Amino acid sequence: MENTKKREKTIYDDSLSGIFFHSGLMLFVMLLIACAAIGAVVFFTRRSDYKEGIKLIFFCLLMVIPCSYLLPLASLIKVWKQERSLGIYWKNRTDQELPEWERDWYLTCDRAGFILVHRAYIRHMKGSKAEIEDTGSYNRGKAYCAVFEDMNGKIRSLKFSSESVEKEFQQWYKKEPYDRGNK
């Protein structure tokens, strides 16, 4: 008998361009909503500087795409460098049917970008640390870093938004089972 059970399609099944598009989409929509709110304020206040308001709206709309896809572009460039140094490419993977912790590639969308790392790129893990990021006078946050030595002997770190995602990465590297839950 043939197994007719279909596996649910995830972001792991997408191409690099699909991952790039998906990871910047949420910020793109949020910035688009902000532009719409600015536009509504400009149109409903009916001030004498109406033309300046239209210029502001056009400026916001022009900045939406570059601002929302800047971090995903940086992630994409890191993946391209990794693929080139490994000689192993994302498009050639065959491990989609395996559980996440047994796959060769680790993929997660985090911190307005995405993290994509091949297991062979990591020579060994050095540890983890938490960094306090001061992004403004009132805005402070923590970044959780997994520090590792890459295949070229360079010390690198991956920043995660939460400790649980960083622990998930550590478990993936050790090939220990984990459950992403409802992400």
C-alpha positions as a Python dict, from the first residue, in 0.01 Angstrom:
ca = {
    (1, 'M'): (0, 0, 0),
    (2, 'E'): (120, 345, -84),
    (3, 'N'): (155, 608, 188),
    (4, 'T'): (-79, 891, 86),
    (5, 'K'): (6, 1108, 387),
    (6, 'K'): (135, 1442, 257),
    (7, 'R'): (397, 1633, 452),
    (8, 'E'): (312, 1993, 535),
    (9, 'K'): (517, 2239, 330),
    (10, 'T'): (740, 2463, 541),
    (11, 'I'): (986, 2743, 476),
    (12, 'Y'): (1258, 2475, 463),
    (13, 'D'): (1114, 2368, 127),
    (14, 'D'): (1156, 2717, -25),
    (15, 'S'): (1442, 2841, -238),
    (16, 'L'): (1685, 3102, -104),
    (17, 'S'): (1489, 3375, -280),
    (18, 'G'): (1168, 3250, -117),
    (19, 'I'): (1331, 3255, 227),
    (20, 'F'): (1465, 3605, 158),
    (21, 'F'): (1118, 3726, 56),
    (22, 'H'): (944, 3557, 351),
    (23, 'S'): (1186, 3689, 615),
    (24, 'G'): (1143, 4055, 515),
    (25, 'L'): (769, 4039, 452),
    (26, 'M'): (651, 4112, 808),
    (27, 'L'): (865, 4425, 843),
    (28, 'F'): (756, 4531, 492),
    (29, 'V'): (388, 4509, 589),
    (30, 'M'): (448, 4696, 917),
    (31, 'L'): (629, 4978, 737),
    (32, 'L'): (357, 4990, 472),
    (33, 'I'): (94, 5029, 745),
    (34, 'A'): (303, 5308, 901),
    (35, 'C'): (313, 5483, 562),
    (36, 'A'): (-63, 5449, 533),
    (37, 'A'): (-105, 5600, 881),
    (38, 'I'): (121, 5893, 790),
    (39, 'G'): (-78, 5939, 470),
    (40, 'A'): (-405, 5941, 662),
    (41, 'V'): (-275, 6204, 903),
    (42, 'V'): (-154, 6421, 615),
    (43, 'F'): (-478, 6398, 419),
    (44, 'F'): (-715, 6444, 712),
    (45, 'T'): (-538, 6736, 879),
    (46, 'R'): (-574, 6952, 563),
    (47, 'R'): (-288, 7178, 655),
    (48, 'S'): (-143, 7440, 427),
    (49, 'D'): (175, 7231, 380),
    (50, 'Y'): (-20, 6968, 183),
    (51, 'K'): (253, 6933, -83),
    (52, 'E'): (516, 6871, 183),
    (53, 'G'): (295, 6596, 325),
    (54, 'I'): (275, 6426, -14),
    (55, 'K'): (654, 6442, -43),
    (56, 'L'): (679, 6281, 301),
    (57, 'I'): (444, 6000, 197),
    (58, 'F'): (642, 5932, -123),
    (59, 'F'): (966, 5932, 74),
    (60, 'C'): (820, 5679, 321),
    (61, 'L'): (700, 5456, 38),
    (62, 'L'): (1041, 5471, -132),
    (63, 'M'): (1213, 5365, 191),
    (64, 'V'): (981, 5072, 272),
    (65, 'I'): (1151, 4809, 57),
    (66, 'P'): (1514, 4899, 133),
    (67, 'C'): (1448, 4922, 506),
    (68, 'S'): (1251, 4598, 530),
    (69, 'Y'): (1492, 4387, 325),
    (70, 'L'): (1829, 4519, 448),
    (71, 'L'): (1880, 4254, 720),
    (72, 'P'): (1754, 3965, 502),
    (73, 'L'): (2000, 4079, 234),
    (74, 'A'): (2286, 4063, 485),
    (75, 'S'): (2172, 3710, 580),
    (76, 'L'): (2157, 3609, 215),
    (77, 'I'): (2512, 3732, 152),
    (78, 'K'): (2636, 3529, 452),
    (79, 'V'): (2468, 3218, 311),
    (80, 'W'): (2624, 3271, -32),
    (81, 'K'): (2971, 3302, 126),
    (82, 'Q'): (2907, 2989, 331),
    (83, 'E'): (2791, 2792, 28),
    (84, 'R'): (3094, 2900, -173),
    (85, 'S'): (3342, 2802, 99),
    (86, 'L'): (3168, 2466, 161),
    (87, 'G'): (3088, 2374, -196),
    (88, 'I'): (2749, 2258, -67),
    (89, 'Y'): (2445, 2447, -192),
    (90, 'W'): (2101, 2501, -42),
    (91, 'K'): (1926, 2408, -365),
    (92, 'N'): (2089, 2061, -365),
    (93, 'R'): (1963, 1951, -21),
    (94, 'T'): (1775, 1622, 2),
    (95, 'D'): (1695, 1606, 372),
    (96, 'Q'): (1347, 1767, 374),
    (97, 'E'): (1184, 1446, 498),
    (98, 'L'): (1409, 1419, 806),
    (99, 'P'): (1318, 1571, 1143),
    (100, 'E'): (1456, 1924, 1188),
    (101, 'W'): (1734, 1823, 1428),
    (102, 'E'): (1874, 1566, 1183),
    (103, 'R'): (1886, 1799, 882),
    (104, 'D'): (2218, 1934, 757),
    (105, 'W'): (2089, 2291, 732),
    (106, 'Y'): (1956, 2489, 1028),
    (107, 'L'): (1698, 2750, 925),
    (108, 'T'): (1506, 2999, 1133),
    (109, 'C'): (1364, 3346, 1075),
    (110, 'D'): (1481, 3561, 1362),
    (111, 'R'): (1572, 3925, 1432),
    (112, 'A'): (1411, 4063, 1111),
    (113, 'G'): (1624, 3835, 898),
    (114, 'F'): (1698, 3467, 873),
    (115, 'I'): (1968, 3233, 995),
    (116, 'L'): (2077, 2953, 765),
    (117, 'V'): (2380, 2745, 862),
    (118, 'H'): (2512, 2412, 736),
    (119, 'R'): (2636, 2166, 997),
    (120, 'A'): (2965, 2112, 810),
    (121, 'Y'): (3040, 2485, 826),
    (122, 'I'): (3080, 2463, 1204),
    (123, 'R'): (3408, 2305, 1315),
    (124, 'H'): (3308, 2314, 1682),
    (125, 'M'): (3096, 2518, 1921),
    (126, 'K'): (3276, 2755, 2156),
    (127, 'G'): (2979, 2837, 2377),
    (128, 'S'): (2703, 3089, 2415),
    (129, 'K'): (2661, 3430, 2573),
    (130, 'A'): (2397, 3695, 2627),
    (131, 'E'): (2463, 4051, 2511),
    (132, 'I'): (2272, 4358, 2619),
    (133, 'E'): (2197, 4576, 2320),
    (134, 'D'): (2139, 4944, 2385),
    (135, 'T'): (1953, 5069, 2079),
    (136, 'G'): (1834, 5396, 2226),
    (137, 'S'): (1767, 5579, 2549),
    (138, 'Y'): (1459, 5372, 2632),
    (139, 'N'): (1500, 5064, 2416),
    (140, 'R'): (1719, 4788, 2555),
    (141, 'G'): (1718, 4426, 2464),
    (142, 'K'): (1917, 4111, 2490),
    (143, 'A'): (2069, 3917, 2209),
    (144, 'Y'): (2170, 3557, 2272),
    (145, 'C'): (2478, 3453, 2079),
    (146, 'A'): (2602, 3108, 1984),
    (147, 'V'): (2977, 3133, 1932),
    (148, 'F'): (3151, 2880, 1705),
    (149, 'E'): (3463, 2825, 1501),
    (150, 'D'): (3390, 2792, 1132),
    (151, 'M'): (3560, 2554, 891),
    (152, 'N'): (3821, 2822, 808),
    (153, 'G'): (3921, 2867, 1174),
    (154, 'K'): (3745, 3201, 1223),
    (155, 'I'): (3543, 3264, 1536),
    (156, 'R'): (3188, 3359, 1443),
    (157, 'S'): (2868, 3419, 1633),
    (158, 'L'): (2502, 3392, 1549),
    (159, 'K'): (2266, 3631, 1728),
    (160, 'F'): (1924, 3510, 1834),
    (161, 'S'): (1635, 3709, 1980),
    (162, 'S'): (1562, 3465, 2262),
    (163, 'E'): (1742, 3212, 2473),
    (164, 'S'): (1505, 2935, 2366),
    (165, 'V'): (1591, 2980, 1996),
    (166, 'E'): (1962, 2982, 2081),
    (167, 'K'): (1918, 2660, 2282),
    (168, 'E'): (1729, 2509, 1987),
    (169, 'F'): (2030, 2586, 1765),
    (170, 'Q'): (2262, 2420, 2017),
    (171, 'Q'): (2038, 2112, 2021),
    (172, 'W'): (2031, 2103, 1641),
    (173, 'Y'): (2411, 2104, 1632),
    (174, 'K'): (2427, 1815, 1880),
    (175, 'K'): (2151, 1634, 1685),
    (176, 'E'): (1925, 1629, 1991),
    (177, 'P'): (1548, 1631, 1935),
    (178, 'Y'): (1361, 1955, 1994),
    (179, 'D'): (1009, 2080, 1929),
    (180, 'R'): (949, 2419, 1773),
    (181, 'G'): (591, 2424, 1890),
    (182, 'N'): (366, 2673, 1714),
    (183, 'K'): (621, 2889, 1533),
}
